[in-house]
């Protein structure tokens, strides 16, 4: 679903004196919002090359149209984003190899996703499995939607084996992530936000911040972001927008973001449709002038995951093209993908 500037329920941004009731310190508002416990980390140690049954599984599972489309390996294929990417990739004619990395409990098991079976590998054989898959599919691109704690370790693995990748996972040490990839000379698309329309909005914000620095000097900012309870970190998109507002002269720290992870609050205060509690991204930014006479509101609401999955497929196709062209630039983001001008 594309980003939309959907009207927010009045009970979210109802004014009380000069502040929103949701953000106020009064008794009617909660100052501390619960954040769900972190999911089990999918970060596994890199191990030496070892014998693995992956080659046999690939031979049994490889379809007759092996050489059609770009081959991709979707890690965390049993996750909601993994499944969404697999569906979007197959709809676009991209060949998804039937192998993935997962947690220890999933290791050695096969999972039915759509009409195909995927063999999941755990901690003990990631490096050997990835090398084996790359050997069979020399043009392989890995898609990573795991967890924040796995970002840097996974990137190190991909760079060590020498496989290009699209990183949609948020969090981790982003500076280290970029350095790891740049030092390895591997091709990669790295973006905490894969939704094309949301990225276009971010690009517009960056242009405004660059061309009109200080335009909102003295304004106060309030930020609310709501995601499914399984999202443990603050939104990378919200952080990017806030960085733009900082350049525009607004003083705001990232730890001031109001994270909404409680389903009841999402239903009653944010207005998230019940059927999308398990997968949504609602962002609200409210600016107020120093004398409280002027306000600006920015909002983008996303229900479901199709917008991110489709953007990920675009990033894969973009990266495959750059690799084929032997482009001198090797690390890209979704702005680069948008600028290519070939969005489906």
mmCIF file of C-alpha atoms in Angstrom:
data_model
loop_
_atom_site.group_PDB
_atom_site.id
_atom_site.type_symbol
_atom_site.label_atom_id
_atom_site.label_comp_id
_atom_site.label_asym_id
_atom_site.label_seq_id
_atom_site.Cartn_x
_atom_site.Cartn_y
_atom_site.Cartn_z
ATOM 1 C CA UNK A 1 0.000 0.000 0.000
ATOM 2 C CA UNK A 2 1.398 3.379 -0.902
ATOM 3 C CA UNK A 3 2.094 6.028 1.648
ATOM 4 C CA UNK A 4 -0.843 8.335 2.220
ATOM 5 C CA UNK A 5 -1.351 11.504 4.149
ATOM 6 C CA UNK A 6 -4.275 9.972 5.984
ATOM 7 C CA UNK A 7 -6.275 12.057 8.364
ATOM 8 C CA UNK A 8 -5.362 11.254 11.958
ATOM 9 C CA UNK A 9 -8.163 10.618 14.450
ATOM 10 C CA UNK A 10 -8.869 13.793 16.381
ATOM 11 C CA UNK A 11 -8.151 12.148 19.716
ATOM 12 C CA UNK A 12 -4.476 11.818 18.752
ATOM 13 C CA UNK A 13 -3.787 15.460 17.987
ATOM 14 C CA UNK A 14 -6.474 17.102 20.082
ATOM 15 C CA UNK A 15 -5.065 20.368 21.402
ATOM 16 C CA UNK A 16 -4.994 21.026 25.129
ATOM 17 C CA UNK A 17 -3.713 24.529 25.851
ATOM 18 C CA UNK A 18 -0.602 24.722 23.636
ATOM 19 C CA UNK A 19 0.237 21.007 23.495
ATOM 20 C CA UNK A 20 -1.226 17.853 22.040
ATOM 21 C CA UNK A 21 -3.050 15.824 24.625
ATOM 22 C CA UNK A 22 -1.147 12.724 23.564
ATOM 23 C CA UNK A 23 2.211 14.354 24.221
ATOM 24 C CA UNK A 24 1.177 16.344 27.291
ATOM 25 C CA UNK A 25 2.404 15.654 30.784
ATOM 26 C CA UNK A 26 -1.075 15.705 32.227
ATOM 27 C CA UNK A 27 -2.756 12.798 33.908
ATOM 28 C CA UNK A 28 -4.652 11.922 30.763
ATOM 29 C CA UNK A 29 -1.508 11.004 28.858
ATOM 30 C CA UNK A 30 1.097 8.348 29.455
ATOM 31 C CA UNK A 31 4.678 9.544 29.638
ATOM 32 C CA UNK A 32 6.221 6.108 29.267
ATOM 33 C CA UNK A 33 4.983 3.865 26.514
ATOM 34 C CA UNK A 34 5.614 0.111 26.626
ATOM 35 C CA UNK A 35 7.924 -1.327 24.049
ATOM 36 C CA UNK A 36 7.761 -5.037 23.374
ATOM 37 C CA UNK A 37 10.584 -7.336 24.302
ATOM 38 C CA UNK A 38 13.203 -7.935 21.684
ATOM 39 C CA UNK A 39 12.936 -10.922 19.438
ATOM 40 C CA UNK A 40 15.588 -13.547 19.647
ATOM 41 C CA UNK A 41 18.714 -12.418 17.826
ATOM 42 C CA UNK A 42 19.496 -13.984 14.468
ATOM 43 C CA UNK A 43 23.142 -12.984 14.669
ATOM 44 C CA UNK A 44 25.288 -16.061 14.264
ATOM 45 C CA UNK A 45 29.062 -16.500 14.268
ATOM 46 C CA UNK A 46 30.867 -16.965 10.970
ATOM 47 C CA UNK A 47 32.403 -20.438 10.841
ATOM 48 C CA UNK A 48 34.850 -22.196 8.569
ATOM 49 C CA UNK A 49 33.832 -24.022 5.369
ATOM 50 C CA UNK A 50 32.179 -27.382 6.016
ATOM 51 C CA UNK A 51 30.200 -30.045 4.192
ATOM 52 C CA UNK A 52 26.507 -29.216 3.873
ATOM 53 C CA UNK A 53 23.420 -30.751 2.235
ATOM 54 C CA UNK A 54 22.531 -27.437 0.599
ATOM 55 C CA UNK A 55 23.870 -28.490 -2.824
ATOM 56 C CA UNK A 56 21.637 -31.558 -2.876
ATOM 57 C CA UNK A 57 18.626 -29.510 -1.801
ATOM 58 C CA UNK A 58 19.297 -26.918 -4.502
ATOM 59 C CA UNK A 59 19.566 -29.613 -7.147
ATOM 60 C CA UNK A 60 16.229 -31.096 -6.074
ATOM 61 C CA UNK A 61 14.486 -27.721 -5.766
ATOM 62 C CA UNK A 62 15.892 -25.804 -8.731
ATOM 63 C CA UNK A 63 13.136 -25.107 -11.278
ATOM 64 C CA UNK A 64 13.643 -25.615 -15.005
ATOM 65 C CA UNK A 65 13.919 -21.856 -15.577
ATOM 66 C CA UNK A 66 17.134 -21.609 -13.554
ATOM 67 C CA UNK A 67 18.688 -18.993 -15.809
ATOM 68 C CA UNK A 68 15.697 -16.663 -16.013
ATOM 69 C CA UNK A 69 15.538 -13.647 -13.770
ATOM 70 C CA UNK A 70 17.909 -12.447 -11.070
ATOM 71 C CA UNK A 71 18.622 -15.091 -8.402
ATOM 72 C CA UNK A 72 18.127 -13.865 -4.842
ATOM 73 C CA UNK A 73 18.436 -15.455 -1.424
ATOM 74 C CA UNK A 74 16.012 -14.044 1.144
ATOM 75 C CA UNK A 75 17.298 -14.460 4.689
ATOM 76 C CA UNK A 76 14.766 -14.785 7.519
ATOM 77 C CA UNK A 77 12.358 -16.153 4.926
ATOM 78 C CA UNK A 78 9.891 -17.248 7.597
ATOM 79 C CA UNK A 79 9.485 -13.686 8.855
ATOM 80 C CA UNK A 80 6.680 -11.466 7.634
ATOM 81 C CA UNK A 81 8.971 -9.246 5.556
ATOM 82 C CA UNK A 82 10.793 -12.273 4.199
ATOM 83 C CA UNK A 83 7.549 -13.805 2.998
ATOM 84 C CA UNK A 84 6.396 -10.496 1.506
ATOM 85 C CA UNK A 85 9.661 -10.102 -0.415
ATOM 86 C CA UNK A 86 9.492 -13.667 -1.737
ATOM 87 C CA UNK A 87 5.958 -13.099 -3.019
ATOM 88 C CA UNK A 88 6.856 -9.753 -4.613
ATOM 89 C CA UNK A 89 10.022 -11.161 -6.170
ATOM 90 C CA UNK A 90 8.294 -14.148 -7.731
ATOM 91 C CA UNK A 91 5.530 -11.885 -9.075
ATOM 92 C CA UNK A 92 8.233 -9.789 -10.762
ATOM 93 C CA UNK A 93 9.940 -12.794 -12.343
ATOM 94 C CA UNK A 94 12.890 -12.798 -9.957
ATOM 95 C CA UNK A 95 14.155 -16.293 -9.097
ATOM 96 C CA UNK A 96 14.219 -16.899 -5.323
ATOM 97 C CA UNK A 97 16.594 -19.711 -4.367
ATOM 98 C CA UNK A 98 14.977 -22.142 -1.887
ATOM 99 C CA UNK A 99 17.568 -21.648 0.854
ATOM 100 C CA UNK A 100 17.610 -19.163 3.738
ATOM 101 C CA UNK A 101 19.266 -18.382 7.071
ATOM 102 C CA UNK A 102 17.217 -18.487 10.243
ATOM 103 C CA UNK A 103 17.435 -19.006 13.976
ATOM 104 C CA UNK A 104 18.706 -22.142 15.726
ATOM 105 C CA UNK A 105 15.188 -23.527 16.207
ATOM 106 C CA UNK A 106 14.593 -23.407 12.436
ATOM 107 C CA UNK A 107 17.937 -24.943 11.440
ATOM 108 C CA UNK A 108 17.618 -27.941 9.122
ATOM 109 C CA UNK A 109 13.880 -27.555 8.657
ATOM 110 C CA UNK A 110 11.949 -26.859 5.472
ATOM 111 C CA UNK A 111 9.115 -24.336 5.345
ATOM 112 C CA UNK A 112 6.335 -23.956 2.814
ATOM 113 C CA UNK A 113 6.141 -20.374 1.533
ATOM 114 C CA UNK A 114 3.652 -19.947 -1.241
ATOM 115 C CA UNK A 115 3.981 -22.965 -3.504
ATOM 116 C CA UNK A 116 7.625 -23.681 -2.705
ATOM 117 C CA UNK A 117 9.678 -25.218 0.080
ATOM 118 C CA UNK A 118 12.648 -23.408 1.635
ATOM 119 C CA UNK A 119 15.453 -25.070 3.555
ATOM 120 C CA UNK A 120 16.557 -22.969 6.530
ATOM 121 C CA UNK A 121 20.085 -23.084 7.966
ATOM 122 C CA UNK A 122 21.117 -21.933 11.423
ATOM 123 C CA UNK A 123 24.326 -20.810 13.156
ATOM 124 C CA UNK A 124 26.712 -23.658 12.401
ATOM 125 C CA UNK A 125 27.028 -23.545 8.629
ATOM 126 C CA UNK A 126 26.166 -20.075 7.344
ATOM 127 C CA UNK A 127 29.444 -19.393 5.603
ATOM 128 C CA UNK A 128 29.655 -22.752 3.846
ATOM 129 C CA UNK A 129 25.993 -22.586 2.808
ATOM 130 C CA UNK A 130 26.337 -19.086 1.380
ATOM 131 C CA UNK A 131 29.497 -20.048 -0.523
ATOM 132 C CA UNK A 132 27.721 -23.104 -1.946
ATOM 133 C CA UNK A 133 24.698 -21.085 -3.070
ATOM 134 C CA UNK A 134 26.947 -18.428 -4.629
ATOM 135 C CA UNK A 135 28.865 -21.137 -6.476
ATOM 136 C CA UNK A 136 25.641 -22.436 -8.032
ATOM 137 C CA UNK A 137 24.236 -18.947 -8.669
ATOM 138 C CA UNK A 138 27.189 -16.660 -9.548
ATOM 139 C CA UNK A 139 24.859 -13.666 -9.995
ATOM 140 C CA UNK A 140 23.274 -14.145 -6.564
ATOM 141 C CA UNK A 141 22.020 -11.161 -4.554
ATOM 142 C CA UNK A 142 21.108 -11.600 -0.883
ATOM 143 C CA UNK A 143 18.142 -9.790 0.664
ATOM 144 C CA UNK A 144 18.411 -9.200 4.411
ATOM 145 C CA UNK A 145 15.383 -8.569 6.649
ATOM 146 C CA UNK A 146 16.531 -9.962 9.970
ATOM 147 C CA UNK A 147 16.907 -8.063 13.277
ATOM 148 C CA UNK A 148 18.948 -4.977 14.297
ATOM 149 C CA UNK A 149 21.465 -6.993 16.306
ATOM 150 C CA UNK A 150 22.319 -9.052 13.212
ATOM 151 C CA UNK A 151 23.016 -6.181 10.836
ATOM 152 C CA UNK A 152 26.784 -5.879 11.244
ATOM 153 C CA UNK A 153 27.535 -9.579 11.577
ATOM 154 C CA UNK A 154 25.478 -10.421 8.509
ATOM 155 C CA UNK A 155 27.134 -7.676 6.464
ATOM 156 C CA UNK A 156 30.560 -8.982 7.457
ATOM 157 C CA UNK A 157 29.524 -12.458 6.296
ATOM 158 C CA UNK A 158 28.224 -11.250 2.927
ATOM 159 C CA UNK A 159 31.384 -9.223 2.357
ATOM 160 C CA UNK A 160 33.648 -12.091 3.387
ATOM 161 C CA UNK A 161 31.996 -14.542 1.002
ATOM 162 C CA UNK A 162 31.741 -11.866 -1.689
ATOM 163 C CA UNK A 163 28.011 -11.717 -2.374
ATOM 164 C CA UNK A 164 26.159 -8.448 -3.157
ATOM 165 C CA UNK A 165 23.203 -7.698 -0.920
ATOM 166 C CA UNK A 166 20.202 -5.487 -0.244
ATOM 167 C CA UNK A 167 19.978 -4.563 3.439
ATOM 168 C CA UNK A 168 16.487 -3.598 4.542
ATOM 169 C CA UNK A 169 17.070 -4.336 8.236
ATOM 170 C CA UNK A 170 17.199 -1.264 10.449
ATOM 171 C CA UNK A 171 19.472 -0.628 13.411
ATOM 172 C CA UNK A 172 22.976 -1.821 14.096
ATOM 173 C CA UNK A 173 26.071 0.351 13.767
ATOM 174 C CA UNK A 174 25.323 2.086 10.478
ATOM 175 C CA UNK A 175 28.725 3.774 10.186
ATOM 176 C CA UNK A 176 30.453 0.428 10.676
ATOM 177 C CA UNK A 177 28.042 -1.166 8.213
ATOM 178 C CA UNK A 178 28.978 1.283 5.463
ATOM 179 C CA UNK A 179 32.682 1.009 6.240
ATOM 180 C CA UNK A 180 32.553 -2.787 6.104
ATOM 181 C CA UNK A 181 30.920 -2.737 2.690
ATOM 182 C CA UNK A 182 33.110 0.031 1.270
ATOM 183 C CA UNK A 183 36.294 -1.705 2.407
ATOM 184 C CA UNK A 184 35.197 -4.996 0.840
ATOM 185 C CA UNK A 185 34.288 -3.444 -2.566
ATOM 186 C CA UNK A 186 31.049 -5.444 -2.575
ATOM 187 C CA UNK A 187 27.969 -3.997 -4.276
ATOM 188 C CA UNK A 188 25.078 -3.264 -1.930
ATOM 189 C CA UNK A 189 21.898 -1.252 -1.494
ATOM 190 C CA UNK A 190 21.562 -0.169 2.126
ATOM 191 C CA UNK A 191 18.422 1.600 3.239
ATOM 192 C CA UNK A 192 16.395 1.595 6.452
ATOM 193 C CA UNK A 193 13.375 2.516 4.316
ATOM 194 C CA UNK A 194 12.476 0.554 1.189
ATOM 195 C CA UNK A 195 9.071 2.100 0.476
ATOM 196 C CA UNK A 196 9.538 4.091 -2.727
ATOM 197 C CA UNK A 197 6.959 6.759 -1.976
ATOM 198 C CA UNK A 198 8.240 7.236 1.565
ATOM 199 C CA UNK A 199 11.758 7.573 0.182
ATOM 200 C CA UNK A 200 10.533 10.215 -2.247
ATOM 201 C CA UNK A 201 9.053 12.124 0.703
ATOM 202 C CA UNK A 202 12.372 11.848 2.545
ATOM 203 C CA UNK A 203 14.191 13.133 -0.526
ATOM 204 C CA UNK A 204 11.898 16.152 -0.632
ATOM 205 C CA UNK A 205 12.612 16.803 3.047
ATOM 206 C CA UNK A 206 16.351 16.608 2.420
ATOM 207 C CA UNK A 207 16.101 19.047 -0.479
ATOM 208 C CA UNK A 208 14.149 21.481 1.705
ATOM 209 C CA UNK A 209 16.697 21.155 4.505
ATOM 210 C CA UNK A 210 19.582 21.732 2.099
ATOM 211 C CA UNK A 211 18.081 24.716 0.318
ATOM 212 C CA UNK A 212 16.349 26.414 3.267
ATOM 213 C CA UNK A 213 18.483 25.777 6.378
ATOM 214 C CA UNK A 214 17.062 27.360 9.505
ATOM 215 C CA UNK A 215 13.597 27.860 7.982
ATOM 216 C CA UNK A 216 11.977 26.470 11.148
ATOM 217 C CA UNK A 217 14.362 27.988 13.691
ATOM 218 C CA UNK A 218 12.742 28.251 17.104
ATOM 219 C CA UNK A 219 9.917 25.868 16.274
ATOM 220 C CA UNK A 220 9.210 22.994 18.642
ATOM 221 C CA UNK A 221 8.722 19.475 17.299
ATOM 222 C CA UNK A 222 6.688 16.518 18.499
ATOM 223 C CA UNK A 223 7.070 13.115 16.858
ATOM 224 C CA UNK A 224 4.949 10.004 17.222
ATOM 225 C CA UNK A 225 5.615 6.748 15.398
ATOM 226 C CA UNK A 226 3.583 3.552 15.640
ATOM 227 C CA UNK A 227 4.745 0.152 14.423
ATOM 228 C CA UNK A 228 3.848 -3.460 15.114
ATOM 229 C CA UNK A 229 4.950 -4.695 18.536
ATOM 230 C CA UNK A 230 7.727 -6.826 17.026
ATOM 231 C CA UNK A 231 9.642 -3.735 15.860
ATOM 232 C CA UNK A 232 12.041 -3.153 18.731
ATOM 233 C CA UNK A 233 13.914 -0.054 17.565
ATOM 234 C CA UNK A 234 12.894 3.496 16.721
ATOM 235 C CA UNK A 235 12.021 4.039 13.082
ATOM 236 C CA UNK A 236 14.949 4.852 10.813
ATOM 237 C CA UNK A 237 12.550 6.887 8.696
ATOM 238 C CA UNK A 238 11.556 9.016 11.674
ATOM 239 C CA UNK A 239 15.215 9.596 12.487
ATOM 240 C CA UNK A 240 15.899 10.683 8.910
ATOM 241 C CA UNK A 241 12.994 13.150 8.940
ATOM 242 C CA UNK A 242 14.097 14.506 12.316
ATOM 243 C CA UNK A 243 17.615 15.023 10.964
ATOM 244 C CA UNK A 244 16.109 17.181 8.234
ATOM 245 C CA UNK A 245 14.164 19.192 10.790
ATOM 246 C CA UNK A 246 17.387 19.638 12.775
ATOM 247 C CA UNK A 247 18.986 21.181 9.679
ATOM 248 C CA UNK A 248 15.923 23.380 9.324
ATOM 249 C CA UNK A 249 16.653 24.823 12.759
ATOM 250 C CA UNK A 250 14.517 22.632 15.029
ATOM 251 C CA UNK A 251 16.055 21.365 18.268
ATOM 252 C CA UNK A 252 14.965 17.769 18.866
ATOM 253 C CA UNK A 253 16.737 14.705 20.252
ATOM 254 C CA UNK A 254 16.054 11.229 18.904
ATOM 255 C CA UNK A 255 15.181 9.931 22.369
ATOM 256 C CA UNK A 256 12.178 12.277 22.381
ATOM 257 C CA UNK A 257 10.386 10.171 19.757
ATOM 258 C CA UNK A 258 7.196 8.686 21.178
ATOM 259 C CA UNK A 259 7.209 5.003 20.292
ATOM 260 C CA UNK A 260 3.786 3.357 20.169
ATOM 261 C CA UNK A 261 3.937 -0.425 20.375
ATOM 262 C CA UNK A 262 0.899 -1.198 22.520
ATOM 263 C CA UNK A 263 -1.976 -2.517 20.343
ATOM 264 C CA UNK A 264 -4.647 -0.858 22.474
ATOM 265 C CA UNK A 265 -3.043 2.555 22.082
ATOM 266 C CA UNK A 266 -2.566 1.925 18.385
ATOM 267 C CA UNK A 267 -6.264 1.212 17.991
ATOM 268 C CA UNK A 268 -7.683 3.885 20.272
ATOM 269 C CA UNK A 269 -5.175 6.739 20.021
ATOM 270 C CA UNK A 270 -3.472 6.348 16.655
ATOM 271 C CA UNK A 271 -6.320 4.869 14.636
ATOM 272 C CA UNK A 272 -4.502 1.855 13.191
ATOM 273 C CA UNK A 273 -6.967 -0.561 11.544
ATOM 274 C CA UNK A 274 -7.207 -3.708 13.648
ATOM 275 C CA UNK A 275 -6.305 -5.960 10.735
ATOM 276 C CA UNK A 276 -2.981 -4.106 10.373
ATOM 277 C CA UNK A 277 -1.826 -4.093 13.985
ATOM 278 C CA UNK A 278 0.707 -6.784 13.078
ATOM 279 C CA UNK A 279 2.136 -4.766 10.193
ATOM 280 C CA UNK A 280 1.959 -0.977 9.888
ATOM 281 C CA UNK A 281 4.001 2.229 10.040
ATOM 282 C CA UNK A 282 2.261 5.425 11.130
ATOM 283 C CA UNK A 283 4.416 8.554 11.449
ATOM 284 C CA UNK A 284 3.262 11.947 12.701
ATOM 285 C CA UNK A 285 5.336 15.135 12.986
ATOM 286 C CA UNK A 286 3.934 18.328 14.509
ATOM 287 C CA UNK A 287 5.743 21.683 14.451
ATOM 288 C CA UNK A 288 4.715 24.710 16.538
ATOM 289 C CA UNK A 289 6.038 28.257 16.258
ATOM 290 C CA UNK A 290 7.610 29.929 19.333
ATOM 291 C CA UNK A 291 4.499 32.059 19.934
ATOM 292 C CA UNK A 292 2.141 29.126 19.314
ATOM 293 C CA UNK A 293 0.367 30.895 16.431
ATOM 294 C CA UNK A 294 1.591 28.682 13.587
ATOM 295 C CA UNK A 295 1.574 24.890 13.254
ATOM 296 C CA UNK A 296 2.672 22.443 10.577
ATOM 297 C CA UNK A 297 1.776 18.758 10.429
ATOM 298 C CA UNK A 298 3.461 16.050 8.364
ATOM 299 C CA UNK A 299 2.105 12.527 8.316
ATOM 300 C CA UNK A 300 2.577 9.295 6.398
ATOM 301 C CA UNK A 301 0.708 6.091 7.180
ATOM 302 C CA UNK A 302 1.446 2.656 5.756
ATOM 303 C CA UNK A 303 -0.634 -0.474 6.323
ATOM 304 C CA UNK A 304 0.851 -3.836 5.421
ATOM 305 C CA UNK A 305 4.265 -4.637 3.921
ATOM 306 C CA UNK A 306 3.742 -4.651 0.168
ATOM 307 C CA UNK A 307 5.215 -1.162 -0.253
ATOM 308 C CA UNK A 308 8.512 -2.323 1.264
ATOM 309 C CA UNK A 309 8.577 -5.655 -0.556
ATOM 310 C CA UNK A 310 8.002 -4.031 -3.953
ATOM 311 C CA UNK A 311 10.684 -1.431 -3.235
ATOM 312 C CA UNK A 312 13.077 -4.208 -2.249
ATOM 313 C CA UNK A 313 12.546 -5.947 -5.576
ATOM 314 C CA UNK A 314 13.253 -2.660 -7.350
ATOM 315 C CA UNK A 315 16.464 -2.358 -5.333
ATOM 316 C CA UNK A 316 17.479 -5.899 -6.359
ATOM 317 C CA UNK A 317 16.890 -5.188 -10.055
ATOM 318 C CA UNK A 318 18.735 -1.871 -9.748
ATOM 319 C CA UNK A 319 21.705 -3.533 -8.054
ATOM 320 C CA UNK A 320 21.870 -6.317 -10.651
ATOM 321 C CA UNK A 321 22.024 -3.673 -13.369
ATOM 322 C CA UNK A 322 24.822 -1.757 -11.640
ATOM 323 C CA UNK A 323 26.827 -4.947 -11.163
ATOM 324 C CA UNK A 324 26.426 -5.831 -14.843
ATOM 325 C CA UNK A 325 27.559 -2.328 -15.804
ATOM 326 C CA UNK A 326 30.535 -2.575 -13.425
ATOM 327 C CA UNK A 327 29.527 0.797 -12.045
ATOM 328 C CA UNK A 328 32.297 2.578 -10.159
ATOM 329 C CA UNK A 329 29.978 3.342 -7.263
ATOM 330 C CA UNK A 330 29.278 0.256 -5.179
ATOM 331 C CA UNK A 331 27.205 1.293 -2.151
ATOM 332 C CA UNK A 332 23.779 2.735 -2.916
ATOM 333 C CA UNK A 333 20.609 3.765 -1.140
ATOM 334 C CA UNK A 334 16.981 4.000 -2.222
ATOM 335 C CA UNK A 335 17.471 7.570 -3.418
ATOM 336 C CA UNK A 336 19.849 6.148 -6.014
ATOM 337 C CA UNK A 337 17.200 3.615 -6.982
ATOM 338 C CA UNK A 338 14.582 6.342 -7.361
ATOM 339 C CA UNK A 339 16.889 8.511 -9.437
ATOM 340 C CA UNK A 340 17.393 5.677 -11.880
ATOM 341 C CA UNK A 341 13.902 6.475 -13.105
ATOM 342 C CA UNK A 342 12.886 2.915 -13.908
ATOM 343 C CA UNK A 343 10.431 2.320 -11.077
ATOM 344 C CA UNK A 344 7.807 -0.338 -11.774
#
